[in-house]
XYZ file of C-alpha atoms in Angstrom:
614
model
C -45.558 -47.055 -75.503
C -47.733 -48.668 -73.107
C -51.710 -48.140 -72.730
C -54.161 -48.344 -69.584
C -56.819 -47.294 -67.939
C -57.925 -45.697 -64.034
C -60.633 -47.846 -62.539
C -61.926 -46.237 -59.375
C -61.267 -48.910 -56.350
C -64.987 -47.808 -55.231
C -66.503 -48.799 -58.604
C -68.746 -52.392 -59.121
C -65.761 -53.008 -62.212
C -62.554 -52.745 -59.209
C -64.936 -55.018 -56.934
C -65.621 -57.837 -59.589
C -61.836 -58.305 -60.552
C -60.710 -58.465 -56.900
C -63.771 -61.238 -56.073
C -62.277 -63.007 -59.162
C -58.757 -63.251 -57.684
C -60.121 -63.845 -54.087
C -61.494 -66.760 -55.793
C -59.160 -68.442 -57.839
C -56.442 -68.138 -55.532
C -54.254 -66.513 -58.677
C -53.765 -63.583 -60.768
C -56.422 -63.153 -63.331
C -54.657 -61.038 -65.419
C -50.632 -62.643 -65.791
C -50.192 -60.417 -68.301
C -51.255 -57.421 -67.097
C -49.129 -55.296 -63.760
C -51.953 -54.780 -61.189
C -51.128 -51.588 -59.486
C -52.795 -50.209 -55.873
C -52.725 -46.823 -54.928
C -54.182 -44.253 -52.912
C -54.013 -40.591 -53.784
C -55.266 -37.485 -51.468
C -58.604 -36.725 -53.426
C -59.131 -40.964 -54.728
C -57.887 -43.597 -54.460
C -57.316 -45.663 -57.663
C -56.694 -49.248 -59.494
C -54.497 -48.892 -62.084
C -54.098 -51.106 -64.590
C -51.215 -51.476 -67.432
C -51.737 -53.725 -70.194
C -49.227 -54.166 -73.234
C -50.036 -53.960 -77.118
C -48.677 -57.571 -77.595
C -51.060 -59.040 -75.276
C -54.033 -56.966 -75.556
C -56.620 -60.014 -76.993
C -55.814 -62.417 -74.575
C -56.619 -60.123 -71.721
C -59.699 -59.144 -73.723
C -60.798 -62.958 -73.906
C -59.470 -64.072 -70.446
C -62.058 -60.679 -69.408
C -64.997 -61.899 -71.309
C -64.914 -65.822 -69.234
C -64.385 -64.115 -66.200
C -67.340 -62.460 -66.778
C -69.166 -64.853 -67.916
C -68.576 -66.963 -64.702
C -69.093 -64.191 -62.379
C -72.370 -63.150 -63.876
C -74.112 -64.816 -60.949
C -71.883 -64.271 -58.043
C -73.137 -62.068 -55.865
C -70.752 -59.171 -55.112
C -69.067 -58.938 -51.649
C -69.903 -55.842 -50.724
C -68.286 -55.979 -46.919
C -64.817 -55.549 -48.445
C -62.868 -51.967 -48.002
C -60.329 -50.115 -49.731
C -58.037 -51.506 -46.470
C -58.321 -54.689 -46.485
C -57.430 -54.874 -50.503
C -54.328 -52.721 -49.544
C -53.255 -55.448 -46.746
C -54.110 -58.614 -48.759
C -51.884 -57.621 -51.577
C -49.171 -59.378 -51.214
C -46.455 -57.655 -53.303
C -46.212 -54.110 -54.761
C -44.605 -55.264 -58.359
C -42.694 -51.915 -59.631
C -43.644 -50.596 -63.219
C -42.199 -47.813 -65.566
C -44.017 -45.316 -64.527
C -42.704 -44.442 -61.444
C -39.231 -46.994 -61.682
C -36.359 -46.671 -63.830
C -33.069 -47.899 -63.285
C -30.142 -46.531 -60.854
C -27.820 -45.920 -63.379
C -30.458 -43.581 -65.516
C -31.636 -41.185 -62.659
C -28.216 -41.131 -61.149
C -25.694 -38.687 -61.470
C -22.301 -40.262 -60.824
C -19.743 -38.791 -58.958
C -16.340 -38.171 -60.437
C -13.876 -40.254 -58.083
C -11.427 -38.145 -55.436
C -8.704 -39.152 -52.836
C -10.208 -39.424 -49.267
C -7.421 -37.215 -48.053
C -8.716 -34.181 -50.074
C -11.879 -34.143 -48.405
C -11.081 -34.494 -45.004
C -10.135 -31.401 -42.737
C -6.284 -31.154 -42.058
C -5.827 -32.911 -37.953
C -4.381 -29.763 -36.020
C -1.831 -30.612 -33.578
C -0.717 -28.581 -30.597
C 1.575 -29.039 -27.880
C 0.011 -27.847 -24.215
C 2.430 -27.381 -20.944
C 0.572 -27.484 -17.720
C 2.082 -26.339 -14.130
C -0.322 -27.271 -11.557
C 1.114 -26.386 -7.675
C 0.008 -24.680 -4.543
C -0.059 -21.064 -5.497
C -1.478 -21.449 -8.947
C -4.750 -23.885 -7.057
C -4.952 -21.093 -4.583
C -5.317 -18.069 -6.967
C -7.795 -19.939 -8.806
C -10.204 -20.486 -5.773
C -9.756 -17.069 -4.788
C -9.909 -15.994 -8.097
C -13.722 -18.033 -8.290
C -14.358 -16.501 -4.775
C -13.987 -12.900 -6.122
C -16.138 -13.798 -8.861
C -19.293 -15.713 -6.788
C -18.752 -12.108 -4.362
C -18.910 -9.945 -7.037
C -21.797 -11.809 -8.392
C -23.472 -11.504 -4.636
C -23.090 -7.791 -4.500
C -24.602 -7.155 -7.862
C -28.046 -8.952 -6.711
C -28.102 -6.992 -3.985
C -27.637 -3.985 -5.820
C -30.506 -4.826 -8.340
C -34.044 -3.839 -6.934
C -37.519 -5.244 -7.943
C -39.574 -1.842 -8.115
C -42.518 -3.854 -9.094
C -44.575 -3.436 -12.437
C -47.389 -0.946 -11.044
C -45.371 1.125 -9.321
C -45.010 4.758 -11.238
C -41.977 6.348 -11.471
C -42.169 8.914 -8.537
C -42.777 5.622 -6.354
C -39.628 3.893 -8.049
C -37.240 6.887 -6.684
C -39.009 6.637 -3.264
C -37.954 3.126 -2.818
C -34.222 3.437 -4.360
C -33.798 6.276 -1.902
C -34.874 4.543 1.097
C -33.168 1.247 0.174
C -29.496 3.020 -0.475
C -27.334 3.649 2.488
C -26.754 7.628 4.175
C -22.909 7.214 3.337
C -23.949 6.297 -0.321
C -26.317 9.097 -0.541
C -23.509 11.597 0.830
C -20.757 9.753 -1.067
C -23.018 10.815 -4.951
C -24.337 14.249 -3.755
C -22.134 16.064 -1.582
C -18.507 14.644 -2.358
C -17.408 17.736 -4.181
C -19.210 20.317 -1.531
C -16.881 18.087 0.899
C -13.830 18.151 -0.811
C -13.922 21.955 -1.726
C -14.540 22.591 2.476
C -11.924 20.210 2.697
C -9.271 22.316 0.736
C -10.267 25.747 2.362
C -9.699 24.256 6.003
C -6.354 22.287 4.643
C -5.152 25.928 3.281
C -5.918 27.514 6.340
C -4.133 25.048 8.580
C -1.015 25.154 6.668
C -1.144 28.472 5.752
C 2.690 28.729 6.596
C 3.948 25.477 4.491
C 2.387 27.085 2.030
C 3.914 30.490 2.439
C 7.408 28.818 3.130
C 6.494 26.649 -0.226
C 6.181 29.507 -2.012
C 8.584 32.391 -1.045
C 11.005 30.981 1.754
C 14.942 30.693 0.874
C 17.404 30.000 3.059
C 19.875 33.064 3.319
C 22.491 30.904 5.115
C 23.699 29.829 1.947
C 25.537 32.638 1.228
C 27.663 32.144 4.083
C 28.319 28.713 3.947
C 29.085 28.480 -0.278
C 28.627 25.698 -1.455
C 26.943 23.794 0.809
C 22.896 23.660 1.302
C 20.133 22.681 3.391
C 16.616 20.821 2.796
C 13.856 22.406 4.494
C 11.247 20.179 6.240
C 7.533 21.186 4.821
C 4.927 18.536 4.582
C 4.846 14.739 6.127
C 3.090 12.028 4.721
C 2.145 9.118 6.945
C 0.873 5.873 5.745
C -2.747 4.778 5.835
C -2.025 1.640 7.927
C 0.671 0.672 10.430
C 3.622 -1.009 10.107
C 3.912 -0.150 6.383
C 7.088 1.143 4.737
C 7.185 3.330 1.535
C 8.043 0.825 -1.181
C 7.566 2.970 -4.213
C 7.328 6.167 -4.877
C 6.375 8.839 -7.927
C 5.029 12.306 -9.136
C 2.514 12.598 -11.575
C 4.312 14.338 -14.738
C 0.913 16.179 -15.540
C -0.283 17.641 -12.224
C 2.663 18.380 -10.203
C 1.039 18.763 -6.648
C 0.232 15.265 -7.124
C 2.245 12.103 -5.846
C 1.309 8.690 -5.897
C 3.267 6.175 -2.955
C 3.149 2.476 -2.789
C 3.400 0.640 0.776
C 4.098 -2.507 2.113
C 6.908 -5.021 3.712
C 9.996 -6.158 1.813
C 10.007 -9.504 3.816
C 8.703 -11.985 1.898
C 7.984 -14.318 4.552
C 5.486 -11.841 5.497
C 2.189 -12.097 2.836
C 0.454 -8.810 3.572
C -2.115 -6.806 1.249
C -0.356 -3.733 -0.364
C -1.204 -0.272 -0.566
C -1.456 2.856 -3.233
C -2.595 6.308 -1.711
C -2.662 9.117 -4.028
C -2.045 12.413 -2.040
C -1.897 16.155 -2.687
C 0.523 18.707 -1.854
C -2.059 20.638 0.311
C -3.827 17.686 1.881
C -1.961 14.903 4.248
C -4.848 12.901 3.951
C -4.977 10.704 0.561
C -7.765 11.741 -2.064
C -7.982 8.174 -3.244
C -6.773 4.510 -1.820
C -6.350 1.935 -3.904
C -6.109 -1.575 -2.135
C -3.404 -4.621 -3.614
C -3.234 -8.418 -2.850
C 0.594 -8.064 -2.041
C 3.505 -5.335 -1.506
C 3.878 -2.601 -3.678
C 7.162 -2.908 -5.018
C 7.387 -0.383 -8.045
C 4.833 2.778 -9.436
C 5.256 4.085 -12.710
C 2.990 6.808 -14.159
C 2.077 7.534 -17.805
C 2.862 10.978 -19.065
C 0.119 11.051 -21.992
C -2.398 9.717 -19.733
C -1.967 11.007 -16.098
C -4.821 8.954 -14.617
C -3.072 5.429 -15.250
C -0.227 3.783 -13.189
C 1.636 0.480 -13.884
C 1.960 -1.325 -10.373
C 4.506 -4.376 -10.190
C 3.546 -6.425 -7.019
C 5.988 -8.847 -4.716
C 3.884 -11.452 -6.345
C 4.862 -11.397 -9.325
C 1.409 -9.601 -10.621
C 1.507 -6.405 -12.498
C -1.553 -4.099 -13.004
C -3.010 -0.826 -14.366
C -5.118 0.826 -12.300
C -7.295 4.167 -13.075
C -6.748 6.680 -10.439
C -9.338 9.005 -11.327
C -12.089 6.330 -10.153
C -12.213 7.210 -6.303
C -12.436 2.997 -5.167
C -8.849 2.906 -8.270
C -10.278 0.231 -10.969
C -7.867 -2.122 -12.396
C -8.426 -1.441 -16.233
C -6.014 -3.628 -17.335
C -4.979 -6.930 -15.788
C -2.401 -10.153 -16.448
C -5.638 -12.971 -16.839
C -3.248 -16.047 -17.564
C -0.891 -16.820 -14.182
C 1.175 -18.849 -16.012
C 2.508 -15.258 -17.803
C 3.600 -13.345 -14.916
C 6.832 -13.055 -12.975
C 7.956 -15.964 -10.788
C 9.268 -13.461 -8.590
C 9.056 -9.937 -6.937
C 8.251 -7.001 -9.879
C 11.227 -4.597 -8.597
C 10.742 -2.387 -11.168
C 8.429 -1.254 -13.626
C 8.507 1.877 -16.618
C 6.436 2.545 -19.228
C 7.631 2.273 -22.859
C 5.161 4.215 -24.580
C 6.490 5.963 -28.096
C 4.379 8.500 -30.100
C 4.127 6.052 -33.051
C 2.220 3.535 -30.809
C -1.179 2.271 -30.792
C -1.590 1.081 -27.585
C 0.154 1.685 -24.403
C 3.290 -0.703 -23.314
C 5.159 -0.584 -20.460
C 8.333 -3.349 -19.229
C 8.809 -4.981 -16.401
C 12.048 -6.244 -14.335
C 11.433 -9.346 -12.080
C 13.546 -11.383 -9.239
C 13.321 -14.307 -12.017
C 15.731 -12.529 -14.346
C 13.563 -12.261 -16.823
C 12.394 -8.723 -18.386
C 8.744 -8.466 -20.415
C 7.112 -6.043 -22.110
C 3.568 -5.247 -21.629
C 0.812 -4.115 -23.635
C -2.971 -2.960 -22.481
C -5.298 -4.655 -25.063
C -9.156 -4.851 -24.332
C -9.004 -4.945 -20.671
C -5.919 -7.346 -20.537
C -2.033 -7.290 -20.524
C -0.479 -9.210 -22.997
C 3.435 -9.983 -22.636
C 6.169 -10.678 -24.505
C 10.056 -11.609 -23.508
C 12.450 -8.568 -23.738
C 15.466 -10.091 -21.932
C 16.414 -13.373 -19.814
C 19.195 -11.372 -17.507
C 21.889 -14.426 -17.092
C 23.951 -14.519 -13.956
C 27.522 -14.202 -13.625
C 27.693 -15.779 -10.301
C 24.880 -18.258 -9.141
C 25.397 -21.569 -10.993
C 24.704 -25.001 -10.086
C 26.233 -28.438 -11.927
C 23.933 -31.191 -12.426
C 24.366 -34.933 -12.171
C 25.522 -35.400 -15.283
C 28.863 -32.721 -15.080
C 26.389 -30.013 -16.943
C 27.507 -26.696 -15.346
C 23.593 -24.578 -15.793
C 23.433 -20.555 -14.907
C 20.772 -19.340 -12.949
C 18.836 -16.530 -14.012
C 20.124 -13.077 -12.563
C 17.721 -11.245 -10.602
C 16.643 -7.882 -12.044
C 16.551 -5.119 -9.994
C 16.807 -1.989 -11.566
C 15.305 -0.552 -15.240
C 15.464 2.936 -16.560
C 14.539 3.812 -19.901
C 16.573 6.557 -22.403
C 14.898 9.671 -22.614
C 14.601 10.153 -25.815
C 14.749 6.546 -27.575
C 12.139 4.726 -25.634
C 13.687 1.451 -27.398
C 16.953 1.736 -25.345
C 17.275 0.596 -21.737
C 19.455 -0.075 -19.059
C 18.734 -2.982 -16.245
C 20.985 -3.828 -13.288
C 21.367 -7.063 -11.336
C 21.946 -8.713 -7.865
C 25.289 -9.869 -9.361
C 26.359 -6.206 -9.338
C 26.054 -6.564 -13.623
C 24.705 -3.097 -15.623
C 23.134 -4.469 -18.974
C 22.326 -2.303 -21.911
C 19.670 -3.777 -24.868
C 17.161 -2.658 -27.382
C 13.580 -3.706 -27.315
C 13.586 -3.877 -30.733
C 16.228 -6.593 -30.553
C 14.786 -9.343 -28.053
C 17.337 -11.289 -26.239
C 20.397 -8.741 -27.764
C 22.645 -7.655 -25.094
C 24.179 -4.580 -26.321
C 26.896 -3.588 -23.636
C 27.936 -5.448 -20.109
C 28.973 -3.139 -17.397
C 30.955 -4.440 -14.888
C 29.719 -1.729 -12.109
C 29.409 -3.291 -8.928
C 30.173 -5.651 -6.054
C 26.926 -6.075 -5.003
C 23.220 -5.390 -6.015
C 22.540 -2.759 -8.324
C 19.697 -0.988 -6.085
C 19.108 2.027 -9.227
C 19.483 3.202 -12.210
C 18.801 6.611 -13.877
C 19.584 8.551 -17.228
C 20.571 12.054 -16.930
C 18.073 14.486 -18.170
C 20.215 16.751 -19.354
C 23.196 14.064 -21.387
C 21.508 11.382 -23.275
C 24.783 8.630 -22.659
C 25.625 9.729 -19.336
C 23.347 7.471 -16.570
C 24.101 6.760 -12.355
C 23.947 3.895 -10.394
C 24.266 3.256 -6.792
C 24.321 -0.195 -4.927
C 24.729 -2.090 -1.829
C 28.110 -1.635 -2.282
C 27.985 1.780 -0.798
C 29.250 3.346 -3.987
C 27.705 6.030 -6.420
C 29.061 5.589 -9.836
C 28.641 8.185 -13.001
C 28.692 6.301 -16.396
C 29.656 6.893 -20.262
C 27.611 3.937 -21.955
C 30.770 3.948 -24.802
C 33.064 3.376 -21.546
C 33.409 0.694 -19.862
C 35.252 2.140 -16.753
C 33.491 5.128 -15.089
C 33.871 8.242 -15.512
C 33.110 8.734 -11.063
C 32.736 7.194 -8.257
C 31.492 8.042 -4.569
C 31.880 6.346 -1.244
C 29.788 6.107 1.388
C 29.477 3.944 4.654
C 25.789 2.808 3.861
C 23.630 0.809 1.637
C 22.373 3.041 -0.886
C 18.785 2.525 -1.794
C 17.790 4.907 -4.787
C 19.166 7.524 -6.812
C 17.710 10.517 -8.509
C 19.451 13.114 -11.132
C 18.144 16.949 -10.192
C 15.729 18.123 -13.147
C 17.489 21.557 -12.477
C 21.082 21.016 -12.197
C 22.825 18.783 -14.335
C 25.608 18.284 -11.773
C 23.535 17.083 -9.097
C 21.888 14.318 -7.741
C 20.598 12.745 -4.943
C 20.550 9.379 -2.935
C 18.721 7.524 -0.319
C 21.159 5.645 2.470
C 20.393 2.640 4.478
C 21.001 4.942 7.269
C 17.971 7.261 7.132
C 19.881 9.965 5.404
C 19.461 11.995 2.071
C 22.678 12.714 0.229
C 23.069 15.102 -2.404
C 25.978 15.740 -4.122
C 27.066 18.206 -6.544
C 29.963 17.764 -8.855
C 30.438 21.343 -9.867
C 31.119 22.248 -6.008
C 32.646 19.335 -4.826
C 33.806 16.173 -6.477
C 34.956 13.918 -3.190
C 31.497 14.762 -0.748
C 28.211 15.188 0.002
C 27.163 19.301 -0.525
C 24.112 18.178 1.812
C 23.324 15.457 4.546
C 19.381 15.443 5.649
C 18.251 12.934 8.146
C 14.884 11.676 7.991
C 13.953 9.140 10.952
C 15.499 9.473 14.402
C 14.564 5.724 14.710
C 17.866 3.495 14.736
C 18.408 0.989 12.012
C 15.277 2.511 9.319
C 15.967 3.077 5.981
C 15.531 5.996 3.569
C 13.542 3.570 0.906
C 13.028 6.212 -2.041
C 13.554 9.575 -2.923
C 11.936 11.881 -6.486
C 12.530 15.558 -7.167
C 9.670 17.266 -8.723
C 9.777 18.222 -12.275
C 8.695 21.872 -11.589
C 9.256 22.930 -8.033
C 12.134 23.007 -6.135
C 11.060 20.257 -3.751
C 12.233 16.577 -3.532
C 10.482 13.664 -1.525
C 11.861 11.120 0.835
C 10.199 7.774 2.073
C 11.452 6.229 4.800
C 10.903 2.194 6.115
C 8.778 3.839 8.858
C 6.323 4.670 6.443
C 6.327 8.587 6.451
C 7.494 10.822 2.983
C 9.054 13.790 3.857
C 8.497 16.632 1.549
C 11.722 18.722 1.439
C 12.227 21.950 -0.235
C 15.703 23.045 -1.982
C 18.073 25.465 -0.628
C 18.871 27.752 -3.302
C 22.499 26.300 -3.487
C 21.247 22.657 -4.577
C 19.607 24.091 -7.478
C 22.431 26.585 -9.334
C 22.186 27.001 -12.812
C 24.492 26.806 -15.069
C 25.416 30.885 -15.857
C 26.349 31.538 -19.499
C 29.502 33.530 -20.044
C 29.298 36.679 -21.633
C 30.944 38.576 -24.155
C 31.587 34.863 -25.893
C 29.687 33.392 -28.976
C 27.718 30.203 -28.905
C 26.261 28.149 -31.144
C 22.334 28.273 -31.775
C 21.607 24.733 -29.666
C 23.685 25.340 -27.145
C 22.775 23.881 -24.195
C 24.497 25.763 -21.120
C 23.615 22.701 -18.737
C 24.620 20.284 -21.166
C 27.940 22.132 -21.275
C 28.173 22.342 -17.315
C 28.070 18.757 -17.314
C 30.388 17.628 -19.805
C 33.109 20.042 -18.864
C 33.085 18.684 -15.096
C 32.618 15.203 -16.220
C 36.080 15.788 -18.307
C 38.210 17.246 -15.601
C 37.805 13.581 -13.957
C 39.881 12.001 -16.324
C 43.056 12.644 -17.600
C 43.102 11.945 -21.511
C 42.328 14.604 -24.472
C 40.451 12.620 -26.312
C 37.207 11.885 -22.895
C 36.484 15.524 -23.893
C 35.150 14.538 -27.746
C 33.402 11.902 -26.463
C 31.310 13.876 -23.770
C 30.756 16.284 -25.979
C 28.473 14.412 -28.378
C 25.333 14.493 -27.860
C 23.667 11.711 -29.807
C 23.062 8.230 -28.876
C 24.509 5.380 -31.603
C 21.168 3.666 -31.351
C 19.592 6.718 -32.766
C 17.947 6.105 -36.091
């Protein structure tokens, strides 16, 4: 062990062994480890001296002292100036001790297991006109928004009490703003009393009017003319068109051009049976090609856009918010959204709807936090555009999808025509699965639609001027109808399952009925005197007798049935029928089978569920 002693730096002992080795030029003590030191109370001299050397310090002391007995002491010398003439601090045991001792020593790894695996991920950029130009006007919407909301904010001041506060927001919002908050429902309820008394008689002929000519003139029928619908702006034609399935008085229509060359902002109105002027107006960057509204929640509508956009909006806000938007452009349709349907099962979380573009391509939809995420359904192949490439490679271009209708009762299933004239039929559950190819028509398929009363019978009508009624286990069909027109849209009565309707490139309604007559039209209604316009849509109503007509001129004609377009089936008496039977189920099947002459068409009609079914 080793021995020493503190000597304060301050004391007359510290100062005579510092004027010794000031003086001699050397260390006084070789033996001995000299250590300096300041603390925060003292500041010390500490001095180490070993056991083996311990009388030659004492002697080498005692001379020192002896010399030094008459020196006078320098008393002029500080604690700094020791600190900054030593020359070396020499390390000692006390506070040293070797690396390896104090140490701890690592066990040895591979570099690779402590570094952080190097993700890599591939990235696909398009950069061209239209994708710059949405940006900036995307960033111009923003820095506008961002404008109005400073406006809207108001400084009341941090004196000002709160009777003083309400003072200044009143005087600072507009009259229209004030009358907009407060008096919008005294408004709209004077608005309804002077709508009912101005078309008191619609409303009366709504009601209770039927047409007693149809007794003479069995089986033919009339539509009768009751309201007209004009559009908000001029210049617009009715590009979609749809009921509400909760509120029946309620339709929503879409406007806009179908020339593409023209880039015009699109329209929504939302109108009411009672009132010709629309309760809310909702405002698009581009045509409104397709409407779709969702039966579980009535106040949201899927909107597909001739720019390939498709949005939700919230028709219960009066300004229609988009709740639900497509955020990355690089995920939307390259084309026009013809068509759009919601998807929505009872088993789902959130709310899905599909989507059939002019790129071929068909995706599925669904509203997450504000946003639309999508997913590929279908890329629709084409049967006749193809182009070979420099190399011999013959390549397919996509087929343009026009038409979608989803199965009634197995929201999986679906059905999608094509500009090639092509009818496909696939499973969402099965991505990229095409079940059955239809080889319907010459020309575009314009519609599609299920019947509501046969889950595997469905219609089509196309450019072609033909109206065809389909078995989806037979590939011929089961009917078909000529006309001399383009035919637009088609739509299967909700009353009669032998009768349907279609719009004509000629302004006209058509409704046939296959019970009364298998070869033509049971009623013709024209809609627009105006030469060459177009009947663009029609939709029957799922409760009244009524069925609506948009024209290219922009006007929706609300028509009401004659009491021979909407027969029911009569059940026989004195005959037995099962428990589920279905007497317009029965209607339909037995009409369908008189088409075709084979026994077996009859078994096949007759069943009623779909092979998809699980």
């Amino acid at each position: 062990s080793y021995k020493g002693n503190h000597i304060p730096i301050d004391s007359d002992e510290a100062k005579s062994y510092l004027q010794k080795e000031k003086y001699y030029g050397t260390q006084i003590l070789p033996t001995a480890l000299l250590d300096v030191y300041k603390t925060k109370k003292e500041s010390t001299i500490e001095i180490k001296k070993s056991d083996e050397n311990i009388e030659s310090l004492q002697q080498a002391i005692d001379e020192d002292e002896q010399r030094t007995i008459n020196e006078p002491i320098d008393d002029s010398i500080s604690v700094s100036q020791i600190q900054t003439e030593k020359s070396k601090k020499i390390l000692n045991r006390f506070n040293y001790c070797e690396q390896g001792i104090q140490t701890y020593s690592s066990p040895k790894k591979d570099v690779t297991t402590l570094a952080d695996f190097i993700p890599y991920k591939k990235f696909v950029g398009l950069a061209n006109q239209r994708i710059i130009y949405e940006e900036y006007a995307i960033d111009y919407a923003k820095q506008q928004n961002d404008k109005d909301k400073r406006k809207q904010k108001i400084n009341y001041g941090p004196t000002k009490s709160l009777l003083e506060k309400k003072i200044i927001k009143a005087d600072r919002l507009k009259p229209e703003i004030i009358t907009k908050r407060r008096q919008v429902q005294i408004l709209k309820a004077i608005e309804r009393v002077l709508n009912q008394n101005r078309y008191h008689e619609l409303i009366f002929n709504f009601k209770y009017f039927e047409d007693k000519s149809d007794e003479i003139r069995d089986p033919m029928g009339t539509l009768f003319p009751l309201w007209k619908f004009s559009s908000p702006y001029p210049n617009r034609s009715v590009t979609a068109l749809t009921w509400n399935p909760t509120y029946s008085d309620m339709l929503i229509i879409g406007y806009g051009l179908y020339d593409c060359a023209e880039r015009i902002q699109g329209t929504i109105a939302v109108f009411t049976l009672n009132n010709n002027h629309p309760n809310n107006l909702i405002h698009t960057e581009s045509t409104v090609l397709s409407i779709d509204c969702l039966s579980s929640k009535p106040y949201l509508i899927c909107v597909g856009l001739m720019d390939g956009d498709v949005i939700v909006y919230d028709i219960s806000v009066p300004s229609g918010k988009a709740v639900f938007t497509n955020l990355s452009y690089m995920c939307k349709h390259l084309g026009c959204v013809w068509q759009v349907q919601w998807c929505t099962s009872s088993t789902d979380q959130y709310s899905r709807f599909c989507s059939a573009g002019s790129d071929g391509k068909l995706l599925r939809w669904t509203c997450i936090k504000g946003e639309l995420r999508q997913v590929l359904v279908l890329d629709l192949p084409s049967a006749t555009k193809t182009t070979r490439l420099d190399d011999g490679t013959l390549l397919t271009i996509p087929g343009p999808a026009l038409a979608l209708d989803f199965h009634h009762h197995q929201k999986d299933i679906f059905l999608v025509g094509t500009e090639d004239g092509k009818i496909y039929k696939a499973s969402i559950n099965d991505p990229g699965i095409i079940d059955t190819t239809y080889d319907a028509h010459d020309f575009a398929v314009y519609s599609i639609q299920w019947s509501p009363f046969h889950p595997n019978i469905f219609a089509s009508c196309s450019a072609d001027s033909t109206v065809k009624i389909w078995h989806e286990k037979l590939a011929e069909c089961l009917m078909r109808f000529d006309l001399c027109t383009s035919l637009q849209d088609i739509c299967w009565s909700p009353f009669t399952s032998t009768l349907f309707a279609v719009a004509g490139a000629d302004g006209k309604v058509y409704i046939f009925d296959i019970h009364s007559n298998k070869l033509e039209p049971i009623c013709e209604q024209l809609l627009t005197n105006e030469l060459g316009k177009t009947c663009t849509k029609i939709a029957f109503n799922s409760i009244h007798p009524i069925l609506l007509a948009g024209d290219e001129t922009g006007w929706t004609n609300c028509l009401k049935l004659s009491p021979n377009l909407r027969k029911k089936a009569k059940i026989r008496k004195g005959i037995e029928f099962p428990q589920n039977y279905e007497p317009e189920f029965d209607k339909l099947v037995q009409e369908l089978a008189r088409t075709i002459a084979d026994n077996t068409i009859y078994d096949i009609l007759n069943v009623q569920t779909n092979d998809n079914e699980d």
